[in-house]
Short mmCIF file of C-alpha atoms and ligand atoms in Angstrom, two decimals:
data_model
loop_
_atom_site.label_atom_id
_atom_site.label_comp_id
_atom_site.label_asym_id
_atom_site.label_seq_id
_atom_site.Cartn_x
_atom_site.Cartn_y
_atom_site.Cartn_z
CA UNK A 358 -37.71 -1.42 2.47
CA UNK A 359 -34.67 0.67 3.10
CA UNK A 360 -33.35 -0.80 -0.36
CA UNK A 361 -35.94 0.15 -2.62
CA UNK A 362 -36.48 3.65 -1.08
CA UNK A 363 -32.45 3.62 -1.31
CA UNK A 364 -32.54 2.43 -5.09
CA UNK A 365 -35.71 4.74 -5.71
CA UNK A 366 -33.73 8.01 -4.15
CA UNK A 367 -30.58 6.36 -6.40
CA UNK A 368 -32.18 6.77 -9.22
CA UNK A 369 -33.46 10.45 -8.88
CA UNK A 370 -30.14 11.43 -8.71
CA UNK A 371 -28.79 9.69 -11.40
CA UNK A 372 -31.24 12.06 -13.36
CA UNK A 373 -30.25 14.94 -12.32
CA UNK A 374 -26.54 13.94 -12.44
CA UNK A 375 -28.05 13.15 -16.81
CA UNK A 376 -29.81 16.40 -16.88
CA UNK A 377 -26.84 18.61 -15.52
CA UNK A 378 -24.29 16.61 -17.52
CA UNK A 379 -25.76 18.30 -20.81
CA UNK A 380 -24.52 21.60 -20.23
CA UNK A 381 -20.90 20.23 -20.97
CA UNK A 382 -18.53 17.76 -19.53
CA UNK A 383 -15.12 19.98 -19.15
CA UNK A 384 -14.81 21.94 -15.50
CA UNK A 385 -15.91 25.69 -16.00
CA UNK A 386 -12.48 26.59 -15.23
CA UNK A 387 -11.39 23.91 -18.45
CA UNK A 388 -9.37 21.60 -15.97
CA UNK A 389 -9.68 17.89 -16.68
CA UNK A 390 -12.41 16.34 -13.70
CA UNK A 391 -11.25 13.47 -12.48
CA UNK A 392 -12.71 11.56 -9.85
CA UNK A 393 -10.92 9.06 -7.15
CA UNK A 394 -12.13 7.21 -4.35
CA UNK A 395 -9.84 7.83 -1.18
CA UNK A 396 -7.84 10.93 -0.20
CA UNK A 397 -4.50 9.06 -0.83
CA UNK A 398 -5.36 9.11 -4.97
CA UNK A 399 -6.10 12.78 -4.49
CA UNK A 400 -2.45 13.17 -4.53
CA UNK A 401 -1.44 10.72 -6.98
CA UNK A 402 -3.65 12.30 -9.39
CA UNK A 403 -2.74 16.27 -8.46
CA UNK A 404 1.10 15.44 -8.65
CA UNK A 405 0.99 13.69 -11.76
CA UNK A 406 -2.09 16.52 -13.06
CA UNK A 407 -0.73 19.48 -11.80
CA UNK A 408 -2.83 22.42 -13.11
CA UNK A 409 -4.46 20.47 -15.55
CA UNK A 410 -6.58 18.77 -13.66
CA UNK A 411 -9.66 18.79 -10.66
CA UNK A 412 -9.79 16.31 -8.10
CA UNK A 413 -13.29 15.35 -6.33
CA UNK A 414 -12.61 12.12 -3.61
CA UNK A 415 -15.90 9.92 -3.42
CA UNK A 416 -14.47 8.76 0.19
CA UNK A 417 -13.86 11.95 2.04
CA UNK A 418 -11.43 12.10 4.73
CA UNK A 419 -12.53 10.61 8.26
CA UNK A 420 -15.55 8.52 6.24
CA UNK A 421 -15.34 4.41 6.63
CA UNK A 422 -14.77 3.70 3.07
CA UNK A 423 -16.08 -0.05 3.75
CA UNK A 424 -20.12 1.82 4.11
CA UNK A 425 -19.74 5.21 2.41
CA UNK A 426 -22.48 6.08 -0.40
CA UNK A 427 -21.96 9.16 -2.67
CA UNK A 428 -23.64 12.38 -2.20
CA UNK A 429 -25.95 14.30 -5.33
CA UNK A 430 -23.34 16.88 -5.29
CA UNK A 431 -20.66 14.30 -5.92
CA UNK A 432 -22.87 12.59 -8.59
CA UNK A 433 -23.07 15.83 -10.04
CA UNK A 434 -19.70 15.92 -10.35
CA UNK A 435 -19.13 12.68 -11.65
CA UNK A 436 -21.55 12.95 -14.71
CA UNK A 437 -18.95 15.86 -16.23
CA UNK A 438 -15.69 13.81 -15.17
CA UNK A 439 -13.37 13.00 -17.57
CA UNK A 440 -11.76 9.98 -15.93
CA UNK A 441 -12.30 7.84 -12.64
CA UNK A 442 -9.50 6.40 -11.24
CA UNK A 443 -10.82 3.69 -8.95
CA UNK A 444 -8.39 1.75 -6.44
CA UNK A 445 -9.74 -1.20 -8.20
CA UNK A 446 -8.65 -3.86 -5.37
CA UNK A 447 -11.91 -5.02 -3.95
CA UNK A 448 -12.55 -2.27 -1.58
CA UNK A 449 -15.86 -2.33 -0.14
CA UNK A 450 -17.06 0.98 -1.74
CA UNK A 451 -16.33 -0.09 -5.39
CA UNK A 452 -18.09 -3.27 -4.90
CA UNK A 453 -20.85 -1.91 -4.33
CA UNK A 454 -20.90 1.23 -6.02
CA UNK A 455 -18.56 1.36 -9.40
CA UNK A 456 -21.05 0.01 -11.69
CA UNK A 457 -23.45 2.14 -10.92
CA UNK A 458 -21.06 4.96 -10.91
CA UNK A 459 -20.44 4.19 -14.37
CA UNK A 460 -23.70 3.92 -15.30
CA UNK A 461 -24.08 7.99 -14.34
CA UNK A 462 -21.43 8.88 -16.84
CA UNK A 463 -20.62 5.80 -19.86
CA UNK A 464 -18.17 8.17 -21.69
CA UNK A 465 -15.80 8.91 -18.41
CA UNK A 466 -12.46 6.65 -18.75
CA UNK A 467 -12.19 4.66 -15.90
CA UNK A 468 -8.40 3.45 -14.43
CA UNK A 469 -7.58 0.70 -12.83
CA UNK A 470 -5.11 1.46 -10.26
CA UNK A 471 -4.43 -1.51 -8.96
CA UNK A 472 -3.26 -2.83 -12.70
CA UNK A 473 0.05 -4.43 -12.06
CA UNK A 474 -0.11 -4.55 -8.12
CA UNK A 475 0.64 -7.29 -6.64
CA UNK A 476 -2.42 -8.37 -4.31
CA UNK A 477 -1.69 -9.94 -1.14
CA UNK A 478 -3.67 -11.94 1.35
CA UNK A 479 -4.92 -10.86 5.00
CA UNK A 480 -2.20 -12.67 7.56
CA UNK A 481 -4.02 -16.16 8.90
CA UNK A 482 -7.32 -15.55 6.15
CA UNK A 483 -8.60 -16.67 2.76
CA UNK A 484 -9.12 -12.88 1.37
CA UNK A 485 -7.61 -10.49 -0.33
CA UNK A 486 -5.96 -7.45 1.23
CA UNK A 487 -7.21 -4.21 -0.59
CA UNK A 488 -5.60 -1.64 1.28
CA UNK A 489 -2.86 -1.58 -1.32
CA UNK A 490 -1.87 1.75 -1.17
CA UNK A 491 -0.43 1.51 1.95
CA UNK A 492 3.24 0.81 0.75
CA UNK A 493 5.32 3.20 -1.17
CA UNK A 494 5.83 0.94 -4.04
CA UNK A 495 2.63 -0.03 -4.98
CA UNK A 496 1.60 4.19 -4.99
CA UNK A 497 4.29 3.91 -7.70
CA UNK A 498 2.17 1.54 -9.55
CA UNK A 499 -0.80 3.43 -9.00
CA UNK A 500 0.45 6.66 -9.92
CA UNK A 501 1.68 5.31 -12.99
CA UNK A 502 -1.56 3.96 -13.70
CA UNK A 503 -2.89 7.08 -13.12
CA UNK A 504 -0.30 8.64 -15.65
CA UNK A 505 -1.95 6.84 -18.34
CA UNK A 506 -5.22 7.51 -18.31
CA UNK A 507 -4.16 11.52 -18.15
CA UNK A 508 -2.36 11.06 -21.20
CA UNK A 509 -5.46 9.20 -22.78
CA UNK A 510 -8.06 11.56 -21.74
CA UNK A 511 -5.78 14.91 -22.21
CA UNK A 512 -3.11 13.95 -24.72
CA UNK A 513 -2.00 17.21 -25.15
CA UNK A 514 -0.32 17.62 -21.69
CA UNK A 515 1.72 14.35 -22.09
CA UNK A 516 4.96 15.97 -21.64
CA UNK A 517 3.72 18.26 -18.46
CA UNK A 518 2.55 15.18 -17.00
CA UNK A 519 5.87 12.80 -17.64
CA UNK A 520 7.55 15.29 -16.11
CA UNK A 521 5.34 15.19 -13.21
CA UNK A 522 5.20 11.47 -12.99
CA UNK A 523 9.48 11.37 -13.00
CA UNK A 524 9.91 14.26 -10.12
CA UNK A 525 6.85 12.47 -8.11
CA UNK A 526 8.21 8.84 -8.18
CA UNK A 527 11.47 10.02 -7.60
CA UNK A 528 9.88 11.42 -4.09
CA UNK A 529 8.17 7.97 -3.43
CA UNK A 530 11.07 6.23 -3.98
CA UNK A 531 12.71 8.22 -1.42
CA UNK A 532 10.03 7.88 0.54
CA UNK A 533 10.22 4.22 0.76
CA UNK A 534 14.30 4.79 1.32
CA UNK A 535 13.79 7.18 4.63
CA UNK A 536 11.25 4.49 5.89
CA UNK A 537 13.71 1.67 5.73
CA UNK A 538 15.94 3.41 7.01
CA UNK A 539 13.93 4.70 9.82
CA UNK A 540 12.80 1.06 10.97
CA UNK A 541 16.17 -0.40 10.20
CA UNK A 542 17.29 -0.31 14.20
CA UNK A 543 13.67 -1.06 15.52
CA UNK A 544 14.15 -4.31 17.07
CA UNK A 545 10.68 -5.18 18.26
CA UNK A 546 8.96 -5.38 14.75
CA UNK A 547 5.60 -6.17 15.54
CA UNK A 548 2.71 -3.56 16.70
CA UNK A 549 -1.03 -3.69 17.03
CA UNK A 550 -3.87 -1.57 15.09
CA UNK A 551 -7.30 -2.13 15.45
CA UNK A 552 -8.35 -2.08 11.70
CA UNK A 553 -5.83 -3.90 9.82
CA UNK A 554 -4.94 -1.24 6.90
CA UNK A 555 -1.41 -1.87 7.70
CA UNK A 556 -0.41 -5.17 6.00
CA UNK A 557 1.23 -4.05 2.84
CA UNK A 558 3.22 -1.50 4.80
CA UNK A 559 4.25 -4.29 7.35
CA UNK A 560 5.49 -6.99 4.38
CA UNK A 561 7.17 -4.36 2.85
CA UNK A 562 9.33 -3.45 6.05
CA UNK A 563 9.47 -6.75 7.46
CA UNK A 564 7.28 -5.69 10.06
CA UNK A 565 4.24 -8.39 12.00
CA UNK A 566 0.67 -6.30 12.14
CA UNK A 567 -1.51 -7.61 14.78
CA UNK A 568 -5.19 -6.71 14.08
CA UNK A 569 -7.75 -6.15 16.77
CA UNK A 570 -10.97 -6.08 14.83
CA UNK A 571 -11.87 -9.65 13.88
CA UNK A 572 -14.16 -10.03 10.77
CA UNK A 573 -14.97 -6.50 10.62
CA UNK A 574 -16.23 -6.73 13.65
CA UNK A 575 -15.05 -5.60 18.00
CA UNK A 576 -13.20 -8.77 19.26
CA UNK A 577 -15.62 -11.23 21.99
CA UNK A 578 -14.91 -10.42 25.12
CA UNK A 579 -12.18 -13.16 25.30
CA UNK A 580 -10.58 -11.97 22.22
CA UNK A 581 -10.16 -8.68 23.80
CA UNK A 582 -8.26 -10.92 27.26
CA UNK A 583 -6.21 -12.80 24.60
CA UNK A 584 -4.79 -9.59 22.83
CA UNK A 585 -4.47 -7.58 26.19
CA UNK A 586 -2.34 -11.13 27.04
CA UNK A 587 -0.43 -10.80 23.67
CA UNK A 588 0.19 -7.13 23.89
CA UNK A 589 1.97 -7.58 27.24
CA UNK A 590 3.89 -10.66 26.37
CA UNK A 591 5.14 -8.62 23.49
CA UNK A 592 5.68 -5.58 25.33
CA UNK A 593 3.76 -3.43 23.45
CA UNK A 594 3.06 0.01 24.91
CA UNK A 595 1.52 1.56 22.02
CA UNK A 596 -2.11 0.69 19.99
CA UNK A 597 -3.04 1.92 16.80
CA UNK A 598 -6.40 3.23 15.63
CA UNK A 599 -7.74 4.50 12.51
CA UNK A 600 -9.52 8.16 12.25
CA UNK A 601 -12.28 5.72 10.43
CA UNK A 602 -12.98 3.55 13.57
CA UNK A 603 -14.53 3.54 16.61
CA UNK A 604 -11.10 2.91 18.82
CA UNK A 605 -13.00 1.52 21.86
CA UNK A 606 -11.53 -1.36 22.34
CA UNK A 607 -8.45 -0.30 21.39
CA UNK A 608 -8.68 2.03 24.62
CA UNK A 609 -9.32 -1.52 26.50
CA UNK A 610 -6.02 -2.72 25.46
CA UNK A 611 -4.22 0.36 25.87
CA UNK A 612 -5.19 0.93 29.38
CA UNK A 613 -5.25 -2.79 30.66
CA UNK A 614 -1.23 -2.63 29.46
CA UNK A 615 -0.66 0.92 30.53
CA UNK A 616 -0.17 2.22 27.10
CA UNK A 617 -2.09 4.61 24.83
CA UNK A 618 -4.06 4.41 21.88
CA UNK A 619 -1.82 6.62 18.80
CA UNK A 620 -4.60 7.11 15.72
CA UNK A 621 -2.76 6.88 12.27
CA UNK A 622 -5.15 7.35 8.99
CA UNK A 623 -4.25 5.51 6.23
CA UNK A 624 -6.42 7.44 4.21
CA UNK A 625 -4.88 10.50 4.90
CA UNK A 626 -4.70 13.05 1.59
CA UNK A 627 -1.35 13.91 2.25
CA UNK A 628 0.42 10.65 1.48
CA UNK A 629 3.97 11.06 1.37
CA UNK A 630 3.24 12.97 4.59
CA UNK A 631 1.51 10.79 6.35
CA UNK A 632 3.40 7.70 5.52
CA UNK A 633 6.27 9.39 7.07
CA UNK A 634 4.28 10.56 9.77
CA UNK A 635 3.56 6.40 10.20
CA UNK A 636 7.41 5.48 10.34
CA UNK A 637 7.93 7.79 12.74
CA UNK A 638 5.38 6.30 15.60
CA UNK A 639 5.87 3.20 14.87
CA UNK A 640 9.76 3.48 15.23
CA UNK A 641 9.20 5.15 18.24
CA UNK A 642 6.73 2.61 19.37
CA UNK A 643 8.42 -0.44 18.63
CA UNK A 644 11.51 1.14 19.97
ZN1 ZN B 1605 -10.04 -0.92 5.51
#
């Protein structure tokens, strides 16, 4: 009965989120609300928004964004929101969450972010890979996307935000230069994470990601042999982990190799940041 009680507590809220919503739907402070799903959007949306706008993240930081479920405070928030912008790629938390989302607040604009990405499949695997953010080119996209709906929802600030959107692109596309040219001498290219966030980042910069969670789930026991036998045949020395995951057997690996476990978030709100932060270690560990 965890469901009903779960749909039953849903509901409540989804009152209160009604009843609060009448008093107004601008931010006391008359910034525009908008509301994103992972850290990384925080970003997008602030560069692009400047002091125009209020950022609440549904995911927060260090929260697995394939079982989150909103809090009443962030309802609360979401019934005065001008505009959601949703990742829109098939991630876990929007499956199971965006409609009703929208059912809290009908007049809120909701972007599509992924509008005009390119979706990729999971290496070796029927589905879709909806960790597109992960590569410098699609956050142009996204940002872009993002662009538009401010304009819709707050025409007035058109210019301020164009002006945004130029200087912040012009960042990401250096971004995506300094990373090339960072992994340009590497001449391993191929590194292991346990949750595999990674694969956008790896086709962009020609790099092999070699997951350690299978289906979601810890690898079988010989799994776990077969990648400790992989990781030494490739001479890896370093395994990733996400923030997000329980990095157990990631330890296994690391230690049965004599290596170490590194833990990169790839839903870190600093993007730029931490996508640098990402070229770094794995130049260093593919060394
Ligand atoms: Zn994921």
């Amino acid at each position: 009965m965890v469901r009903g009680a779960a749909l039953k507590c849903f509901l409540l809220l989804v009152l209160t989120a009604f009843i609060l919503s009448c008093g107004g739907r601008e931010a006391a402070d008359g910034k525009i609300e908008v509301v994103v799903t992972i850290p990384p959007q925080a970003e997008f949306v602030e560069r692009v928004g400047g002091e125009r706008v209020a950022v609440t993240v549904m995911v927060p930081p260090g929260a697995n964004l394939h079982t989150y479920e909103p809090t009443p405070s962030q309802l609360t928030t979401l019934a005065r929101a001008e505009m959601y912008a949703k990742v829109g790629s098939g991630i876990e938390f929007e499956l199971a969450w965006m409609d009703k989302l929208t059912a809290v607040n009908a007049e809120m604009l909701v972007v599509d972010c992924s509008r005009g990405v390119e979706m990729e499949e999971v290496a070796g695997k029927q589905a879709l890979d909806p960790h597109i953010w992960m590569s410098p080119r699609n956050a142009k996209i996204m940002v872009q996307n993002i662009y538009q709906g401010l304009v819709r929802v707050d025409p007035d600030g058109r210019e301020y935000y164009r002006q945004n959107l130029a200087r912040y692109l012009g960042e990401l596309s250096q971004l995506d230069q300094e990373i090339r040219d960072r992994l340009s001498g590497v001449t391993s290219r191929r590194f292991m994470v346990y949750h595999p966030a990674f694969g956008y980042f790896a086709r962009e910069y020609n790099l092999t990601m070699l997951p350690i969670e299978a289906e979601g789930k810890e690898p079988t026991a010989a799994g776990l042999a077969r990648l400790i036998e992989q990781a030494k045949e490739e001479g890896i020395k370093v395994i990733f982990a996400e923030p997000q995951f329980n990095p157990q057997s990631a330890q296994v690996i690391a230690e049965a190799i004599g290596g170490r476990v590194v833990l990169v978030d790839p839903l870190a709100r600093d993007y730029v940041a931490s996508l640098r932060r990402l070229a770094e270690e794995l130049a260093q560990a593919m060394k």
